[in-house]
mmCIF file of C-alpha atoms in Angstrom:
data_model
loop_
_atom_site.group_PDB
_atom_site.id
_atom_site.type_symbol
_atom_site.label_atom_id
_atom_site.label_comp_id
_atom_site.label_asym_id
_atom_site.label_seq_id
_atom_site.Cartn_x
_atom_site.Cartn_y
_atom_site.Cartn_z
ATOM 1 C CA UNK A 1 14.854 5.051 -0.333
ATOM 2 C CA UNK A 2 13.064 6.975 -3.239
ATOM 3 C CA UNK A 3 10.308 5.353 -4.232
ATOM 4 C CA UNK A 4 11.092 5.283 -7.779
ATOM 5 C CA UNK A 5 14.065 3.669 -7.034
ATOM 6 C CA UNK A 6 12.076 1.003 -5.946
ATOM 7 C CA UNK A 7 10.144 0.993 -8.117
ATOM 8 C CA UNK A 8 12.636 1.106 -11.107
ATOM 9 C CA UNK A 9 14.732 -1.747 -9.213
ATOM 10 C CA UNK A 10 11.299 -4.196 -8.904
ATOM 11 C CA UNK A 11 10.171 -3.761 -12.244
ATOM 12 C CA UNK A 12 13.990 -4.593 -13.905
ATOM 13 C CA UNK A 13 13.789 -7.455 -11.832
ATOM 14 C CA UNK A 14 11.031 -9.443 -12.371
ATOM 15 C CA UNK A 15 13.449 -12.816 -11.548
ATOM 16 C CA UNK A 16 14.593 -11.703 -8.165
ATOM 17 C CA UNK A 17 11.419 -10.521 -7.062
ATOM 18 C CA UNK A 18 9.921 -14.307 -8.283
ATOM 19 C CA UNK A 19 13.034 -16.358 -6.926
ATOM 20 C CA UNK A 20 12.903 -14.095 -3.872
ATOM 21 C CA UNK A 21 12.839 -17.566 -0.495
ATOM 22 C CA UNK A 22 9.076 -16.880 1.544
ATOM 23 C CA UNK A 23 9.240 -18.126 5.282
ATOM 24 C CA UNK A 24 7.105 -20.614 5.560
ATOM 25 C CA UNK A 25 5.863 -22.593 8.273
ATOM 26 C CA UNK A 26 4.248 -25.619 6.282
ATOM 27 C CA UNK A 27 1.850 -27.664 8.755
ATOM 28 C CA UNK A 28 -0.676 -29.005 5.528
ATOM 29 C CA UNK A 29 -0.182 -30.731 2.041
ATOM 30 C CA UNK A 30 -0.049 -27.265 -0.404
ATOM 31 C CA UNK A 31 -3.519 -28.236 -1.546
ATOM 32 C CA UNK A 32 -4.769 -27.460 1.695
ATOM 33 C CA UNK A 33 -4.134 -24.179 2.105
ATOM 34 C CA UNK A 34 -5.993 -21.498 1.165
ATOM 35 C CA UNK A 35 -5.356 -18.676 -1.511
ATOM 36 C CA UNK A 36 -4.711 -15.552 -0.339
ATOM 37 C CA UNK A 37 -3.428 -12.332 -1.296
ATOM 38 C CA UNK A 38 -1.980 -8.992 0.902
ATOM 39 C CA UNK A 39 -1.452 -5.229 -1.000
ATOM 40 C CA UNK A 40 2.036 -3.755 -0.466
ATOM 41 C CA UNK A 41 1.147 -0.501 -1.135
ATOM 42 C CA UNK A 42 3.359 1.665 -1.618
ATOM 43 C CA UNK A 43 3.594 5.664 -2.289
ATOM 44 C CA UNK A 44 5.294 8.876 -1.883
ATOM 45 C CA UNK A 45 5.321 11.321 0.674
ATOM 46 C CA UNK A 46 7.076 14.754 1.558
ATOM 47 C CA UNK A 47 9.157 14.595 4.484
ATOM 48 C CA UNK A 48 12.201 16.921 6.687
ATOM 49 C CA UNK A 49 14.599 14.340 4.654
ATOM 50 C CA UNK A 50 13.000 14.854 1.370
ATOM 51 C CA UNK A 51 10.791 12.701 -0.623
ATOM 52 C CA UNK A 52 10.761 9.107 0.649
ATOM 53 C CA UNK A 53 8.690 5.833 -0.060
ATOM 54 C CA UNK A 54 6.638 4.890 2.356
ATOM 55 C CA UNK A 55 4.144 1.284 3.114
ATOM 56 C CA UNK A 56 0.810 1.633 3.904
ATOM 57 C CA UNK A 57 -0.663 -1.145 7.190
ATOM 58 C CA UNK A 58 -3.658 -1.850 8.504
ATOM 59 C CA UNK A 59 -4.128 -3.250 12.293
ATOM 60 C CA UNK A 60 -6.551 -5.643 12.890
ATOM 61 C CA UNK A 61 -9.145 -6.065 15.743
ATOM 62 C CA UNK A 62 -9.014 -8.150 18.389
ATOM 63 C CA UNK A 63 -11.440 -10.296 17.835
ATOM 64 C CA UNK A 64 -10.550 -11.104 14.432
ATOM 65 C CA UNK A 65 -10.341 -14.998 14.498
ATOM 66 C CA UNK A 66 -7.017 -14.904 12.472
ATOM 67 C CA UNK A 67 -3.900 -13.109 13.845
ATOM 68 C CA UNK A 68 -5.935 -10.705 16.060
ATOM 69 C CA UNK A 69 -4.636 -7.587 17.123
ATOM 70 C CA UNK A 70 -1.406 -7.846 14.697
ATOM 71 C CA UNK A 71 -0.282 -5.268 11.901
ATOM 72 C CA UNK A 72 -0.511 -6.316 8.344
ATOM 73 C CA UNK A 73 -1.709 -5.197 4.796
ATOM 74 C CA UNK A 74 -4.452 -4.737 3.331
ATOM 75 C CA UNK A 75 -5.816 -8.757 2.228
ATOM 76 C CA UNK A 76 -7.799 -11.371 2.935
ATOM 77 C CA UNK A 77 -8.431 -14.581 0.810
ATOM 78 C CA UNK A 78 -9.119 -15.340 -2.643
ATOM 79 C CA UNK A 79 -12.565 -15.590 -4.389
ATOM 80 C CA UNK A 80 -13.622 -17.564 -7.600
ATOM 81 C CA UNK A 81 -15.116 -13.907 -8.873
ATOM 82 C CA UNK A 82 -11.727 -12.471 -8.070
ATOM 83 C CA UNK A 83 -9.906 -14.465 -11.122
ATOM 84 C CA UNK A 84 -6.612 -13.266 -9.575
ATOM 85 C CA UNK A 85 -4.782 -13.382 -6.328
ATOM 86 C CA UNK A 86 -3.814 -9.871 -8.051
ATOM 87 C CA UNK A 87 -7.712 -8.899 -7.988
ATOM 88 C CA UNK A 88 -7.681 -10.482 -4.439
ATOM 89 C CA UNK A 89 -5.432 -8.138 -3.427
ATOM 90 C CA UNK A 90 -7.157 -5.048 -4.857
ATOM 91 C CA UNK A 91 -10.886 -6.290 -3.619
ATOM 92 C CA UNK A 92 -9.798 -6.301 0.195
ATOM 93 C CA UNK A 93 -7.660 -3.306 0.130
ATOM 94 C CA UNK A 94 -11.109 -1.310 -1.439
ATOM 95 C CA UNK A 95 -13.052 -2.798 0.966
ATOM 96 C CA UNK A 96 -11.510 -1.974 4.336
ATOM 97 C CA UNK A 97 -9.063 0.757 3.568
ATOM 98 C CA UNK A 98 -11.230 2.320 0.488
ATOM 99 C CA UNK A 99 -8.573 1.928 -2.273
ATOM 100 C CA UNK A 100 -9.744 2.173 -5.980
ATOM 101 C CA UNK A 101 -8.774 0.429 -7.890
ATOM 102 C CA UNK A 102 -7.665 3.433 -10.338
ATOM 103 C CA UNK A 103 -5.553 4.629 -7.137
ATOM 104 C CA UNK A 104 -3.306 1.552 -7.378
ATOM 105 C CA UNK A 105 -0.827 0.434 -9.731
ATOM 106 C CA UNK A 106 0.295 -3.188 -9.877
ATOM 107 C CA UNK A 107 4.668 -3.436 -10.247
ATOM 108 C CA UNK A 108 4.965 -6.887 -9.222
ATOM 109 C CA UNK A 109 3.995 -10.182 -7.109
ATOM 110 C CA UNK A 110 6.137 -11.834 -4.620
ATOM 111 C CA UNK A 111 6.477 -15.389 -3.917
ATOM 112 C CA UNK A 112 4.111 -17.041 -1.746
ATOM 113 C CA UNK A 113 4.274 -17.854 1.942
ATOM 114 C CA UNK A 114 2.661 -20.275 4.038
ATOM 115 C CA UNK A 115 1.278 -19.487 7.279
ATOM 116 C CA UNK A 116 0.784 -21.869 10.311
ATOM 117 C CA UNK A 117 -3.018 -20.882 10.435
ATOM 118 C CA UNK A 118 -3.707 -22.784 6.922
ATOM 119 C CA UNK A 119 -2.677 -19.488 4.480
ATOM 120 C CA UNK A 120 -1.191 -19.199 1.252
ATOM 121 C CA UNK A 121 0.094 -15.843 1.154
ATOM 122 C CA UNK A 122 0.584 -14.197 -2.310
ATOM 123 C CA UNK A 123 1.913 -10.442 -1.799
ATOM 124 C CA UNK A 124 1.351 -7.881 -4.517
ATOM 125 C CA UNK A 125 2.971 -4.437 -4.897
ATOM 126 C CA UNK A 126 1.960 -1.587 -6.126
ATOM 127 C CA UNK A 127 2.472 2.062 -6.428
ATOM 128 C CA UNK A 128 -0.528 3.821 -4.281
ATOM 129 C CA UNK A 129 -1.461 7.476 -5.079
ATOM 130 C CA UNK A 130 0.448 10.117 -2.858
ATOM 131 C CA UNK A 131 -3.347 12.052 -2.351
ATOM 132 C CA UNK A 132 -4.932 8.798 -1.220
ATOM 133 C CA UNK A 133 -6.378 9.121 2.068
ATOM 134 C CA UNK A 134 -7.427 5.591 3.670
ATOM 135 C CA UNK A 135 -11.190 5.547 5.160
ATOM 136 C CA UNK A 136 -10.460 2.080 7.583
ATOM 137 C CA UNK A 137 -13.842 -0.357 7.320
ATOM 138 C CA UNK A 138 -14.244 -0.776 11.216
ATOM 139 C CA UNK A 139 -15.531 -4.144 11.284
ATOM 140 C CA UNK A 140 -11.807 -5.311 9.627
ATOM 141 C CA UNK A 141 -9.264 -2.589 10.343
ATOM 142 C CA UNK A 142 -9.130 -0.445 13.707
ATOM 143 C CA UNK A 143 -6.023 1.422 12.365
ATOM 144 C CA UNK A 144 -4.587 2.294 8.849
ATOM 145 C CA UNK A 145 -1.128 4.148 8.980
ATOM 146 C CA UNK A 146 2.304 4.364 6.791
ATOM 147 C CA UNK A 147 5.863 3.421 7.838
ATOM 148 C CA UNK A 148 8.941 4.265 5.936
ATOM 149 C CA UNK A 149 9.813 1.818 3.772
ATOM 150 C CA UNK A 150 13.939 2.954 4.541
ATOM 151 C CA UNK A 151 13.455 1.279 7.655
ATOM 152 C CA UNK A 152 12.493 -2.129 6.674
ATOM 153 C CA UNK A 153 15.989 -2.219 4.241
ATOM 154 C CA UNK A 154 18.406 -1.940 7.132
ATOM 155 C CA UNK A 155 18.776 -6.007 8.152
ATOM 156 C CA UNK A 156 19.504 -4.358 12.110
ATOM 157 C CA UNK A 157 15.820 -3.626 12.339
ATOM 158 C CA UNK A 158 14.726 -6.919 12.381
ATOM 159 C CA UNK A 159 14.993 -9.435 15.130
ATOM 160 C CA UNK A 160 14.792 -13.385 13.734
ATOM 161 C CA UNK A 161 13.977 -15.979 16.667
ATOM 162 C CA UNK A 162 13.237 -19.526 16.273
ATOM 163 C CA UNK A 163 10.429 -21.280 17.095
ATOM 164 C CA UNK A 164 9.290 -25.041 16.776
ATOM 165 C CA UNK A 165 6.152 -26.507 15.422
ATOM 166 C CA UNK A 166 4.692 -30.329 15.069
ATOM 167 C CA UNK A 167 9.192 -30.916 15.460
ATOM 168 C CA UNK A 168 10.605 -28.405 12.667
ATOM 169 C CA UNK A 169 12.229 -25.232 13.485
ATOM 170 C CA UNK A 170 10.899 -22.129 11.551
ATOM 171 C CA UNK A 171 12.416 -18.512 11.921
ATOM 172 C CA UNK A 172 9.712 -15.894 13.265
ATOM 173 C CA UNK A 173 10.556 -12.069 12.050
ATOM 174 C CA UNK A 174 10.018 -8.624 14.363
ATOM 175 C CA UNK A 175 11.002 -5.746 13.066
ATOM 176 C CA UNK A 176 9.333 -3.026 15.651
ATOM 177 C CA UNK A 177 8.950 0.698 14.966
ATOM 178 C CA UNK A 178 8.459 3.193 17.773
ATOM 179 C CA UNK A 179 5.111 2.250 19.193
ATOM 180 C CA UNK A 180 4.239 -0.452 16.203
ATOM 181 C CA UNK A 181 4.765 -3.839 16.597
ATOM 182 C CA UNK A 182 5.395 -5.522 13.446
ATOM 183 C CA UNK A 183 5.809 -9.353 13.294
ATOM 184 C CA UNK A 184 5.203 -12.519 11.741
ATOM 185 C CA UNK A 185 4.441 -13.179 8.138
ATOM 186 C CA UNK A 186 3.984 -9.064 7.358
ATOM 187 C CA UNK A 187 7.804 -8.828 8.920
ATOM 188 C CA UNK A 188 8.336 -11.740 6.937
ATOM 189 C CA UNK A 189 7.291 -10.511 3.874
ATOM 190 C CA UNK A 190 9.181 -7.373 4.210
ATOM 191 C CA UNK A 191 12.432 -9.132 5.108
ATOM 192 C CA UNK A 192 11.926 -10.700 1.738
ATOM 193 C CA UNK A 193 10.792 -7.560 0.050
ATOM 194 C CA UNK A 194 14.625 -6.122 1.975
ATOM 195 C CA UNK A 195 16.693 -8.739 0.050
ATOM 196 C CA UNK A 196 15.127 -7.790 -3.207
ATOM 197 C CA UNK A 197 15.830 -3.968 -2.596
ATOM 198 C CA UNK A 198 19.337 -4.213 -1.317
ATOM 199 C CA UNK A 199 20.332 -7.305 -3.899
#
């Protein structure tokens, strides 16, 4: 996919992107989980195929004392200064991928998800610059890279198991690329981000 086809489909469609279902895996009261924000940024590159859209991830360490070691965007959780979970969003991806804020701009928010580990997951997108070059901050990232965004719309990519928690069943997304290993709430976010794209 184009990515202003994307683009042009998420901003028509403010109410699908808002009514979009979030996996969640609720294990608190809501007013126990904390705000939170990831960056779906996305941006345009020149490939063999033509120009394609493409999603920039970040991999975090291993000793990261949430979801070590796994692939995800740019975030991290909300601050009173912030004002936003949109500003959220922007704050962490400057500090550990080095996007300004001018290099970003916002197209919409997804619905929130709600992570096992005590999250509440608010995704943003927005349209990155195609001459942005990531600079990873090494004490949060250990990898910054893109993916096309084509392959998260085909539903075959994505394996859905089941797993149980405190007695309720909750669907866990993969969706694995070559030598990436994408899973959990960033596949889950981009399953959702899928049905908005191919509604």
């Amino acid at each position: 996919m184009q990515l202003q086809q994307a683009i042009t489909q998420l901003s028509l469609s403010p109410s699908a992107a808002s009514s979009a279902k979030a996996t969640n895996y609720p294990s608190l009261e809501k007013g126990q989980y904390r705000d939170s924000a990831v960056l779906i940024g996305l941006f345009e590159k020149t490939t063999e195929n033509g120009k394609q859209a493409y999603i920039w991830f970040t991999q975090r360490p291993n000793y990261m004392k949430h979801h070590p070691g796994q692939i995800s965007f740019p975030g991290g959780k909300f601050e009173t200064s912030d004002g936003s979970l949109i500003n959220t969003a922007l704050r962490e991806a400057h500090e550990e991928i080095n996007l300004e804020r001018e290099q970003a701009k916002v197209i919409a928010t997804l619905p929130t998800h709600y992570s096992h580990t005590g999250f509440a997951i608010t995704p943003v997108i927005a349209h990155i610059d195609s001459d942005f070059s990531p600079i990873a901050e090494p004490n949060e990232v250990v990898d910054c890279f893109a993916l096309p965004l084509a392959f998260f719309l085909d539903e075959q990519n994505f394996h859905i198991l089941t797993a149980k928690r405190k007695n309720q069943s909750h669907p866990v997304y993969f969706a694995p690329y070559k030598n990436r290993f994408v899973w959990g709430i960033t596949a889950a976010i981009l399953w959702q981000l899928k049905q908005i794209l191919r509604a």
